[in-house]
Amino acid sequence: MYERDVLAGDWRRPRRGKIPQVPAELGLVVEDAEGGFCGAVVACDKEAVTLEDRFGRRRVFPLDPAAFLLEGKVVTLVRQPEAPRAPRRSASGSIAVEGLRARVARESRIYVEGVHDAALVEKVWGHDLRVEGVVVEYLEGVDHLPAIVEEFGPGPGRRLGVLVDHLVPGSKESRIAAEVSAAHVRVVGHPFVDVWQAVKPRVLGIPAWPPVPRGVPWKEGVIAALGWHVEPGDAWRRILGSVTTYADLEPELLGPVEELIDFVTVPGEDG
């Protein structure tokens, strides 16, 4: 009654059209057309897919053409194309340079007041500074800033940027900064008494930086008000360890640091 064997030939191939290709998305439920194992996709590489059935059993199958059934229809599973990766960002938010080798240091420099300032700048902008070949040094205060600037000898290809704490009208720091005037020097600052305050309070789980009465050393006063019972060095390590990106810092610090980096890396003045 029958002219040919109905099972002869490639029974998996649809009568019309091509076998559809389906991305092996995680959670997709398919059946192995050969052995009948049915399960959800839990892993897939360029050669094979792993299925897990409702009992938790897993089996690995090669990504052969027409090897699976989806809702009773023959399909070819293919590896889901990877989404294009966004460029990796550094802690400062800039695009990270892969395989970075630090550039030979410029003659231009950035000076900050203290070791804590330097550590914070390094943690957030360290990648950018190495890309640009900029060295950050600390002054241990700004009392002798005019003499330090003169000793540095700024000029073309040898620029100096200075970051000053508590640079507000009427402060000691503002009076000292006003004594520095040179074409290849830029002095900028932030309004905080100490660079600790440039870290957003939420990063440390506190509502705000506490006020410190006049006559009380600022760091010790903050530690006491917060009830931390640690030495200033330990407190700083806790603060610095909480910072991961520029988003953890106040904009009053971000702007001046970015300005100084731009200032000392003017194209054509590589030194």
PDB file of C-alpha atoms in Angstrom:
ATOM      1  CA  MET A   1       0.000   0.000   0.000  1.00  0.00           C
ATOM      2  CA  TYR A   2       2.939   2.325   0.607  1.00  0.00           C
ATOM      3  CA  GLU A   3       5.413   3.275  -2.094  1.00  0.00           C
ATOM      4  CA  ARG A   4       8.282   4.042   0.366  1.00  0.00           C
ATOM      5  CA  ASP A   5       9.327   3.666   3.978  1.00  0.00           C
ATOM      6  CA  VAL A   6       7.917   6.653   5.906  1.00  0.00           C
ATOM      7  CA  LEU A   7      10.968   6.569   8.234  1.00  0.00           C
ATOM      8  CA  ALA A   8      13.470   6.632   5.408  1.00  0.00           C
ATOM      9  CA  GLY A   9      15.635   9.734   4.918  1.00  0.00           C
ATOM     10  CA  ASP A  10      16.179  12.596   7.336  1.00  0.00           C
ATOM     11  CA  TRP A  11      12.988  12.498   9.418  1.00  0.00           C
ATOM     12  CA  ARG A  12      14.102  15.516  11.414  1.00  0.00           C
ATOM     13  CA  ARG A  13      14.089  17.932   8.471  1.00  0.00           C
ATOM     14  CA  PRO A  14      10.824  19.844   7.989  1.00  0.00           C
ATOM     15  CA  ARG A  15       9.093  19.253   4.701  1.00  0.00           C
ATOM     16  CA  ARG A  16       9.402  22.908   3.775  1.00  0.00           C
ATOM     17  CA  GLY A  17      12.029  25.454   4.634  1.00  0.00           C
ATOM     18  CA  LYS A  18      15.092  25.167   6.783  1.00  0.00           C
ATOM     19  CA  ILE A  19      15.394  23.884  10.312  1.00  0.00           C
ATOM     20  CA  PRO A  20      15.166  26.938  12.559  1.00  0.00           C
ATOM     21  CA  GLN A  21      18.105  27.929  14.699  1.00  0.00           C
ATOM     22  CA  VAL A  22      17.221  28.811  18.278  1.00  0.00           C
ATOM     23  CA  PRO A  23      19.569  30.530  20.747  1.00  0.00           C
ATOM     24  CA  ALA A  24      20.273  28.296  23.747  1.00  0.00           C
ATOM     25  CA  GLU A  25      19.020  30.783  26.320  1.00  0.00           C
ATOM     26  CA  LEU A  26      19.258  29.824  29.977  1.00  0.00           C
ATOM     27  CA  GLY A  27      15.978  28.253  31.090  1.00  0.00           C
ATOM     28  CA  LEU A  28      14.869  27.250  27.579  1.00  0.00           C
ATOM     29  CA  VAL A  29      13.221  23.784  27.797  1.00  0.00           C
ATOM     30  CA  VAL A  30      14.055  21.409  24.955  1.00  0.00           C
ATOM     31  CA  GLU A  31      14.175  17.685  24.305  1.00  0.00           C
ATOM     32  CA  ASP A  32      17.055  15.674  22.922  1.00  0.00           C
ATOM     33  CA  ALA A  33      15.652  14.381  19.645  1.00  0.00           C
ATOM     34  CA  GLU A  34      17.757  11.219  19.752  1.00  0.00           C
ATOM     35  CA  GLY A  35      17.226   9.935  23.283  1.00  0.00           C
ATOM     36  CA  GLY A  36      14.242  11.888  24.553  1.00  0.00           C
ATOM     37  CA  PHE A  37      15.987  13.565  27.515  1.00  0.00           C
ATOM     38  CA  CYS A  38      14.044  16.738  28.320  1.00  0.00           C
ATOM     39  CA  GLY A  39      15.410  19.604  30.362  1.00  0.00           C
ATOM     40  CA  ALA A  40      16.141  23.278  30.679  1.00  0.00           C
ATOM     41  CA  VAL A  41      19.324  24.876  29.358  1.00  0.00           C
ATOM     42  CA  VAL A  42      21.666  25.599  32.280  1.00  0.00           C
ATOM     43  CA  ALA A  43      24.914  26.145  30.361  1.00  0.00           C
ATOM     44  CA  CYS A  44      26.131  26.458  26.817  1.00  0.00           C
ATOM     45  CA  ASP A  45      29.518  26.872  25.175  1.00  0.00           C
ATOM     46  CA  LYS A  46      30.603  26.876  21.550  1.00  0.00           C
ATOM     47  CA  GLU A  47      30.451  23.076  21.285  1.00  0.00           C
ATOM     48  CA  ALA A  48      27.821  21.737  23.707  1.00  0.00           C
ATOM     49  CA  VAL A  49      24.755  22.530  25.771  1.00  0.00           C
ATOM     50  CA  THR A  50      23.927  21.272  29.266  1.00  0.00           C
ATOM     51  CA  LEU A  51      20.310  20.354  30.060  1.00  0.00           C
ATOM     52  CA  GLU A  52      18.839  19.771  33.518  1.00  0.00           C
ATOM     53  CA  ASP A  53      15.602  17.810  33.934  1.00  0.00           C
ATOM     54  CA  ARG A  54      12.975  18.312  36.633  1.00  0.00           C
ATOM     55  CA  PHE A  55      14.751  15.832  38.901  1.00  0.00           C
ATOM     56  CA  GLY A  56      17.983  17.835  38.825  1.00  0.00           C
ATOM     57  CA  ARG A  57      19.799  15.411  36.547  1.00  0.00           C
ATOM     58  CA  ARG A  58      22.104  17.003  34.005  1.00  0.00           C
ATOM     59  CA  ARG A  59      23.373  15.821  30.642  1.00  0.00           C
ATOM     60  CA  VAL A  60      25.620  17.414  28.068  1.00  0.00           C
ATOM     61  CA  PHE A  61      24.736  17.319  24.362  1.00  0.00           C
ATOM     62  CA  PRO A  62      26.730  18.471  21.335  1.00  0.00           C
ATOM     63  CA  LEU A  63      25.274  21.359  19.343  1.00  0.00           C
ATOM     64  CA  ASP A  64      24.548  19.193  16.314  1.00  0.00           C
ATOM     65  CA  PRO A  65      22.132  20.357  13.608  1.00  0.00           C
ATOM     66  CA  ALA A  66      18.516  19.284  14.154  1.00  0.00           C
ATOM     67  CA  ALA A  67      19.415  17.619  17.450  1.00  0.00           C
ATOM     68  CA  PHE A  68      16.601  18.985  19.620  1.00  0.00           C
ATOM     69  CA  LEU A  69      12.846  19.356  19.800  1.00  0.00           C
ATOM     70  CA  LEU A  70      11.241  22.598  20.951  1.00  0.00           C
ATOM     71  CA  GLU A  71       7.509  22.276  21.598  1.00  0.00           C
ATOM     72  CA  GLY A  72       7.547  19.175  19.409  1.00  0.00           C
ATOM     73  CA  LYS A  73       9.314  20.842  16.479  1.00  0.00           C
ATOM     74  CA  VAL A  74      12.840  20.070  15.329  1.00  0.00           C
ATOM     75  CA  VAL A  75      15.344  22.867  15.945  1.00  0.00           C
ATOM     76  CA  THR A  76      19.059  23.473  15.933  1.00  0.00           C
ATOM     77  CA  LEU A  77      20.336  24.989  19.148  1.00  0.00           C
ATOM     78  CA  VAL A  78      23.057  27.585  18.747  1.00  0.00           C
ATOM     79  CA  ARG A  79      25.127  29.405  21.295  1.00  0.00           C
ATOM     80  CA  GLN A  80      23.511  32.696  22.219  1.00  0.00           C
ATOM     81  CA  PRO A  81      25.610  35.554  20.843  1.00  0.00           C
ATOM     82  CA  GLU A  82      27.388  37.475  23.579  1.00  0.00           C
ATOM     83  CA  ALA A  83      26.281  41.027  24.128  1.00  0.00           C
ATOM     84  CA  PRO A  84      29.011  43.523  23.285  1.00  0.00           C
ATOM     85  CA  ARG A  85      30.943  44.400  26.418  1.00  0.00           C
ATOM     86  CA  ALA A  86      30.854  47.977  27.535  1.00  0.00           C
ATOM     87  CA  PRO A  87      34.289  49.516  27.961  1.00  0.00           C
ATOM     88  CA  ARG A  88      35.683  48.880  31.434  1.00  0.00           C
ATOM     89  CA  ARG A  89      35.739  51.975  33.580  1.00  0.00           C
ATOM     90  CA  SER A  90      38.386  53.048  36.048  1.00  0.00           C
ATOM     91  CA  ALA A  91      37.518  54.216  39.560  1.00  0.00           C
ATOM     92  CA  SER A  92      37.428  57.797  38.291  1.00  0.00           C
ATOM     93  CA  GLY A  93      34.823  56.911  35.647  1.00  0.00           C
ATOM     94  CA  SER A  94      37.212  57.199  32.695  1.00  0.00           C
ATOM     95  CA  ILE A  95      37.600  54.407  30.137  1.00  0.00           C
ATOM     96  CA  ALA A  96      40.235  52.023  31.473  1.00  0.00           C
ATOM     97  CA  VAL A  97      43.275  51.421  29.283  1.00  0.00           C
ATOM     98  CA  GLU A  98      43.729  47.650  28.987  1.00  0.00           C
ATOM     99  CA  GLY A  99      47.239  46.263  29.360  1.00  0.00           C
ATOM    100  CA  LEU A 100      48.428  49.566  30.732  1.00  0.00           C
ATOM    101  CA  ARG A 101      52.137  50.216  31.098  1.00  0.00           C
ATOM    102  CA  ALA A 102      52.728  53.360  33.114  1.00  0.00           C
ATOM    103  CA  ARG A 103      53.958  56.241  31.045  1.00  0.00           C
ATOM    104  CA  VAL A 104      57.349  57.767  31.860  1.00  0.00           C
ATOM    105  CA  ALA A 105      56.659  60.460  34.449  1.00  0.00           C
ATOM    106  CA  ARG A 106      56.217  64.022  33.242  1.00  0.00           C
ATOM    107  CA  GLU A 107      58.142  66.839  34.798  1.00  0.00           C
ATOM    108  CA  SER A 108      54.781  68.369  35.720  1.00  0.00           C
ATOM    109  CA  ARG A 109      53.473  67.431  39.141  1.00  0.00           C
ATOM    110  CA  ILE A 110      50.417  67.597  41.366  1.00  0.00           C
ATOM    111  CA  TYR A 111      51.000  68.504  45.011  1.00  0.00           C
ATOM    112  CA  VAL A 112      48.452  67.747  47.736  1.00  0.00           C
ATOM    113  CA  GLU A 113      48.569  68.703  51.392  1.00  0.00           C
ATOM    114  CA  GLY A 114      49.016  65.382  53.152  1.00  0.00           C
ATOM    115  CA  VAL A 115      49.417  61.642  52.878  1.00  0.00           C
ATOM    116  CA  HIS A 116      45.667  61.058  53.240  1.00  0.00           C
ATOM    117  CA  ASP A 117      44.955  63.383  50.316  1.00  0.00           C
ATOM    118  CA  ALA A 118      47.552  61.556  48.225  1.00  0.00           C
ATOM    119  CA  ALA A 119      46.114  58.128  49.101  1.00  0.00           C
ATOM    120  CA  LEU A 120      42.587  59.160  48.169  1.00  0.00           C
ATOM    121  CA  VAL A 121      43.664  60.704  44.864  1.00  0.00           C
ATOM    122  CA  GLU A 122      45.681  57.575  44.051  1.00  0.00           C
ATOM    123  CA  LYS A 123      42.778  55.247  44.843  1.00  0.00           C
ATOM    124  CA  VAL A 124      40.288  57.036  42.592  1.00  0.00           C
ATOM    125  CA  TRP A 125      42.502  58.593  39.908  1.00  0.00           C
ATOM    126  CA  GLY A 126      45.544  56.301  40.032  1.00  0.00           C
ATOM    127  CA  HIS A 127      44.795  54.674  36.667  1.00  0.00           C
ATOM    128  CA  ASP A 128      44.392  58.044  34.949  1.00  0.00           C
ATOM    129  CA  LEU A 129      47.585  59.365  36.516  1.00  0.00           C
ATOM    130  CA  ARG A 130      49.632  56.409  35.284  1.00  0.00           C
ATOM    131  CA  VAL A 131      48.162  56.745  31.796  1.00  0.00           C
ATOM    132  CA  GLU A 132      49.194  60.401  31.755  1.00  0.00           C
ATOM    133  CA  GLY A 133      52.512  59.943  33.564  1.00  0.00           C
ATOM    134  CA  VAL A 134      51.594  62.320  36.395  1.00  0.00           C
ATOM    135  CA  VAL A 135      53.179  61.980  39.832  1.00  0.00           C
ATOM    136  CA  VAL A 136      51.325  63.121  42.976  1.00  0.00           C
ATOM    137  CA  GLU A 137      53.381  64.298  45.944  1.00  0.00           C
ATOM    138  CA  TYR A 138      52.298  65.566  49.351  1.00  0.00           C
ATOM    139  CA  LEU A 139      53.460  68.712  51.115  1.00  0.00           C
ATOM    140  CA  GLU A 140      52.699  68.032  54.787  1.00  0.00           C
ATOM    141  CA  GLY A 141      50.757  71.306  54.890  1.00  0.00           C
ATOM    142  CA  VAL A 142      50.756  74.506  52.845  1.00  0.00           C
ATOM    143  CA  ASP A 143      52.462  76.913  55.260  1.00  0.00           C
ATOM    144  CA  HIS A 144      55.525  77.154  53.008  1.00  0.00           C
ATOM    145  CA  LEU A 145      53.735  76.858  49.659  1.00  0.00           C
ATOM    146  CA  PRO A 146      55.275  79.971  48.016  1.00  0.00           C
ATOM    147  CA  ALA A 147      58.787  78.748  48.748  1.00  0.00           C
ATOM    148  CA  ILE A 148      57.935  75.240  47.557  1.00  0.00           C
ATOM    149  CA  VAL A 149      56.577  76.592  44.273  1.00  0.00           C
ATOM    150  CA  GLU A 150      59.706  78.689  43.759  1.00  0.00           C
ATOM    151  CA  GLU A 151      61.925  75.686  44.447  1.00  0.00           C
ATOM    152  CA  PHE A 152      59.937  73.576  41.967  1.00  0.00           C
ATOM    153  CA  GLY A 153      60.658  76.083  39.201  1.00  0.00           C
ATOM    154  CA  PRO A 154      57.494  75.880  37.081  1.00  0.00           C
ATOM    155  CA  GLY A 155      57.654  76.710  33.390  1.00  0.00           C
ATOM    156  CA  PRO A 156      56.689  75.399  29.942  1.00  0.00           C
ATOM    157  CA  GLY A 157      56.539  71.601  30.116  1.00  0.00           C
ATOM    158  CA  ARG A 158      56.945  71.776  33.885  1.00  0.00           C
ATOM    159  CA  ARG A 159      53.556  72.675  35.281  1.00  0.00           C
ATOM    160  CA  LEU A 160      52.552  72.461  38.920  1.00  0.00           C
ATOM    161  CA  GLY A 161      49.037  71.868  40.215  1.00  0.00           C
ATOM    162  CA  VAL A 162      48.306  72.225  43.932  1.00  0.00           C
ATOM    163  CA  LEU A 163      45.275  70.887  45.791  1.00  0.00           C
ATOM    164  CA  VAL A 164      44.579  72.719  49.053  1.00  0.00           C
ATOM    165  CA  ASP A 165      42.265  71.730  51.922  1.00  0.00           C
ATOM    166  CA  HIS A 166      39.794  74.261  53.338  1.00  0.00           C
ATOM    167  CA  LEU A 167      40.252  76.759  50.542  1.00  0.00           C
ATOM    168  CA  VAL A 168      37.458  79.137  51.542  1.00  0.00           C
ATOM    169  CA  PRO A 169      37.403  82.963  51.808  1.00  0.00           C
ATOM    170  CA  GLY A 170      39.140  84.211  54.930  1.00  0.00           C
ATOM    171  CA  SER A 171      40.922  80.957  55.765  1.00  0.00           C
ATOM    172  CA  LYS A 172      44.659  80.692  56.366  1.00  0.00           C
ATOM    173  CA  GLU A 173      44.899  78.454  53.322  1.00  0.00           C
ATOM    174  CA  SER A 174      43.242  81.045  51.068  1.00  0.00           C
ATOM    175  CA  ARG A 175      45.702  83.731  52.198  1.00  0.00           C
ATOM    176  CA  ILE A 176      48.696  81.492  51.474  1.00  0.00           C
ATOM    177  CA  ALA A 177      47.288  80.436  48.083  1.00  0.00           C
ATOM    178  CA  ALA A 178      46.867  84.108  47.147  1.00  0.00           C
ATOM    179  CA  GLU A 179      50.649  84.554  47.480  1.00  0.00           C
ATOM    180  CA  VAL A 180      51.247  82.105  44.647  1.00  0.00           C
ATOM    181  CA  SER A 181      50.962  83.598  41.195  1.00  0.00           C
ATOM    182  CA  ALA A 182      52.690  82.073  38.182  1.00  0.00           C
ATOM    183  CA  ALA A 183      51.665  81.252  34.634  1.00  0.00           C
ATOM    184  CA  HIS A 184      52.449  77.557  34.974  1.00  0.00           C
ATOM    185  CA  VAL A 185      50.996  77.031  38.457  1.00  0.00           C
ATOM    186  CA  ARG A 186      47.405  76.423  39.403  1.00  0.00           C
ATOM    187  CA  VAL A 187      46.175  76.285  42.985  1.00  0.00           C
ATOM    188  CA  VAL A 188      42.688  74.923  43.555  1.00  0.00           C
ATOM    189  CA  GLY A 189      41.011  73.462  46.595  1.00  0.00           C
ATOM    190  CA  HIS A 190      37.951  72.138  48.321  1.00  0.00           C
ATOM    191  CA  PRO A 191      35.976  73.626  51.238  1.00  0.00           C
ATOM    192  CA  PHE A 192      36.446  70.733  53.665  1.00  0.00           C
ATOM    193  CA  VAL A 193      38.493  71.104  56.841  1.00  0.00           C
ATOM    194  CA  ASP A 194      40.054  67.740  56.056  1.00  0.00           C
ATOM    195  CA  VAL A 195      39.944  65.459  53.026  1.00  0.00           C
ATOM    196  CA  TRP A 196      38.053  62.923  55.167  1.00  0.00           C
ATOM    197  CA  GLN A 197      34.969  65.077  54.652  1.00  0.00           C
ATOM    198  CA  ALA A 198      35.249  64.664  50.891  1.00  0.00           C
ATOM    199  CA  VAL A 199      34.019  61.084  51.351  1.00  0.00           C
ATOM    200  CA  LYS A 200      30.226  60.982  51.280  1.00  0.00           C
ATOM    201  CA  PRO A 201      28.791  60.067  54.709  1.00  0.00           C
ATOM    202  CA  ARG A 202      26.508  57.397  53.256  1.00  0.00           C
ATOM    203  CA  VAL A 203      29.586  55.430  52.168  1.00  0.00           C
ATOM    204  CA  LEU A 204      30.462  55.028  55.854  1.00  0.00           C
ATOM    205  CA  GLY A 205      26.909  54.463  57.005  1.00  0.00           C
ATOM    206  CA  ILE A 206      26.690  57.747  58.904  1.00  0.00           C
ATOM    207  CA  PRO A 207      24.097  60.512  58.395  1.00  0.00           C
ATOM    208  CA  ALA A 208      26.672  63.315  58.253  1.00  0.00           C
ATOM    209  CA  TRP A 209      30.149  64.316  59.320  1.00  0.00           C
ATOM    210  CA  PRO A 210      29.773  65.549  62.902  1.00  0.00           C
ATOM    211  CA  PRO A 211      30.691  69.131  63.873  1.00  0.00           C
ATOM    212  CA  VAL A 212      33.861  69.520  65.948  1.00  0.00           C
ATOM    213  CA  PRO A 213      34.131  72.297  68.585  1.00  0.00           C
ATOM    214  CA  ARG A 214      36.848  74.912  68.181  1.00  0.00           C
ATOM    215  CA  GLY A 215      40.049  74.001  69.957  1.00  0.00           C
ATOM    216  CA  VAL A 216      39.547  70.245  69.460  1.00  0.00           C
ATOM    217  CA  PRO A 217      41.776  68.517  66.893  1.00  0.00           C
ATOM    218  CA  TRP A 218      39.440  67.808  63.982  1.00  0.00           C
ATOM    219  CA  LYS A 219      40.238  64.127  63.343  1.00  0.00           C
ATOM    220  CA  GLU A 220      40.167  63.205  67.033  1.00  0.00           C
ATOM    221  CA  GLY A 221      36.932  65.163  67.472  1.00  0.00           C
ATOM    222  CA  VAL A 222      35.264  63.321  64.588  1.00  0.00           C
ATOM    223  CA  ILE A 223      36.369  59.925  65.875  1.00  0.00           C
ATOM    224  CA  ALA A 224      35.015  60.700  69.358  1.00  0.00           C
ATOM    225  CA  ALA A 225      31.709  62.014  68.011  1.00  0.00           C
ATOM    226  CA  LEU A 226      31.239  58.889  65.906  1.00  0.00           C
ATOM    227  CA  GLY A 227      32.137  56.628  68.834  1.00  0.00           C
ATOM    228  CA  TRP A 228      34.671  54.657  66.836  1.00  0.00           C
ATOM    229  CA  HIS A 229      37.279  54.217  69.615  1.00  0.00           C
ATOM    230  CA  VAL A 230      40.201  53.900  67.183  1.00  0.00           C
ATOM    231  CA  GLU A 231      43.361  55.800  66.376  1.00  0.00           C
ATOM    232  CA  PRO A 232      43.265  58.315  63.482  1.00  0.00           C
ATOM    233  CA  GLY A 233      45.332  56.002  61.287  1.00  0.00           C
ATOM    234  CA  ASP A 234      42.865  53.150  61.765  1.00  0.00           C
ATOM    235  CA  ALA A 235      39.944  55.493  61.169  1.00  0.00           C
ATOM    236  CA  TRP A 236      41.471  56.641  57.902  1.00  0.00           C
ATOM    237  CA  ARG A 237      42.031  53.085  56.722  1.00  0.00           C
ATOM    238  CA  ARG A 238      38.361  52.410  57.388  1.00  0.00           C
ATOM    239  CA  ILE A 239      37.338  55.536  55.462  1.00  0.00           C
ATOM    240  CA  LEU A 240      39.654  54.885  52.518  1.00  0.00           C
ATOM    241  CA  GLY A 241      38.618  51.228  52.372  1.00  0.00           C
ATOM    242  CA  SER A 242      35.007  52.288  51.923  1.00  0.00           C
ATOM    243  CA  VAL A 243      35.789  54.276  48.770  1.00  0.00           C
ATOM    244  CA  THR A 244      35.591  52.369  45.486  1.00  0.00           C
ATOM    245  CA  THR A 245      34.762  54.956  42.788  1.00  0.00           C
ATOM    246  CA  TYR A 246      34.400  58.663  42.178  1.00  0.00           C
ATOM    247  CA  ALA A 247      30.691  58.306  43.074  1.00  0.00           C
ATOM    248  CA  ASP A 248      31.742  57.899  46.715  1.00  0.00           C
ATOM    249  CA  LEU A 249      33.276  61.388  46.771  1.00  0.00           C
ATOM    250  CA  GLU A 250      31.742  64.837  47.010  1.00  0.00           C
ATOM    251  CA  PRO A 251      31.717  66.915  43.808  1.00  0.00           C
ATOM    252  CA  GLU A 252      33.641  69.668  45.634  1.00  0.00           C
ATOM    253  CA  LEU A 253      36.692  67.381  45.469  1.00  0.00           C
ATOM    254  CA  LEU A 254      36.031  65.763  42.095  1.00  0.00           C
ATOM    255  CA  GLY A 255      36.046  69.016  40.147  1.00  0.00           C
ATOM    256  CA  PRO A 256      39.340  70.400  41.495  1.00  0.00           C
ATOM    257  CA  VAL A 257      41.224  67.116  41.014  1.00  0.00           C
ATOM    258  CA  GLU A 258      39.991  66.745  37.430  1.00  0.00           C
ATOM    259  CA  GLU A 259      40.951  70.379  36.788  1.00  0.00           C
ATOM    260  CA  LEU A 260      44.501  69.789  38.019  1.00  0.00           C
ATOM    261  CA  ILE A 261      44.947  66.640  35.942  1.00  0.00           C
ATOM    262  CA  ASP A 262      43.835  68.555  32.847  1.00  0.00           C
ATOM    263  CA  PHE A 263      46.107  71.468  33.744  1.00  0.00           C
ATOM    264  CA  VAL A 264      49.302  69.432  34.095  1.00  0.00           C
ATOM    265  CA  THR A 265      48.643  67.317  30.997  1.00  0.00           C
ATOM    266  CA  VAL A 266      48.262  70.088  28.427  1.00  0.00           C
ATOM    267  CA  PRO A 267      49.042  68.629  24.953  1.00  0.00           C
ATOM    268  CA  GLY A 268      52.410  69.714  23.664  1.00  0.00           C
ATOM    269  CA  GLU A 269      53.851  70.228  27.152  1.00  0.00           C
ATOM    270  CA  ASP A 270      55.041  66.712  27.871  1.00  0.00           C
ATOM    271  CA  GLY A 271      58.347  67.813  29.311  1.00  0.00           C
TER     272      GLY A 271
END
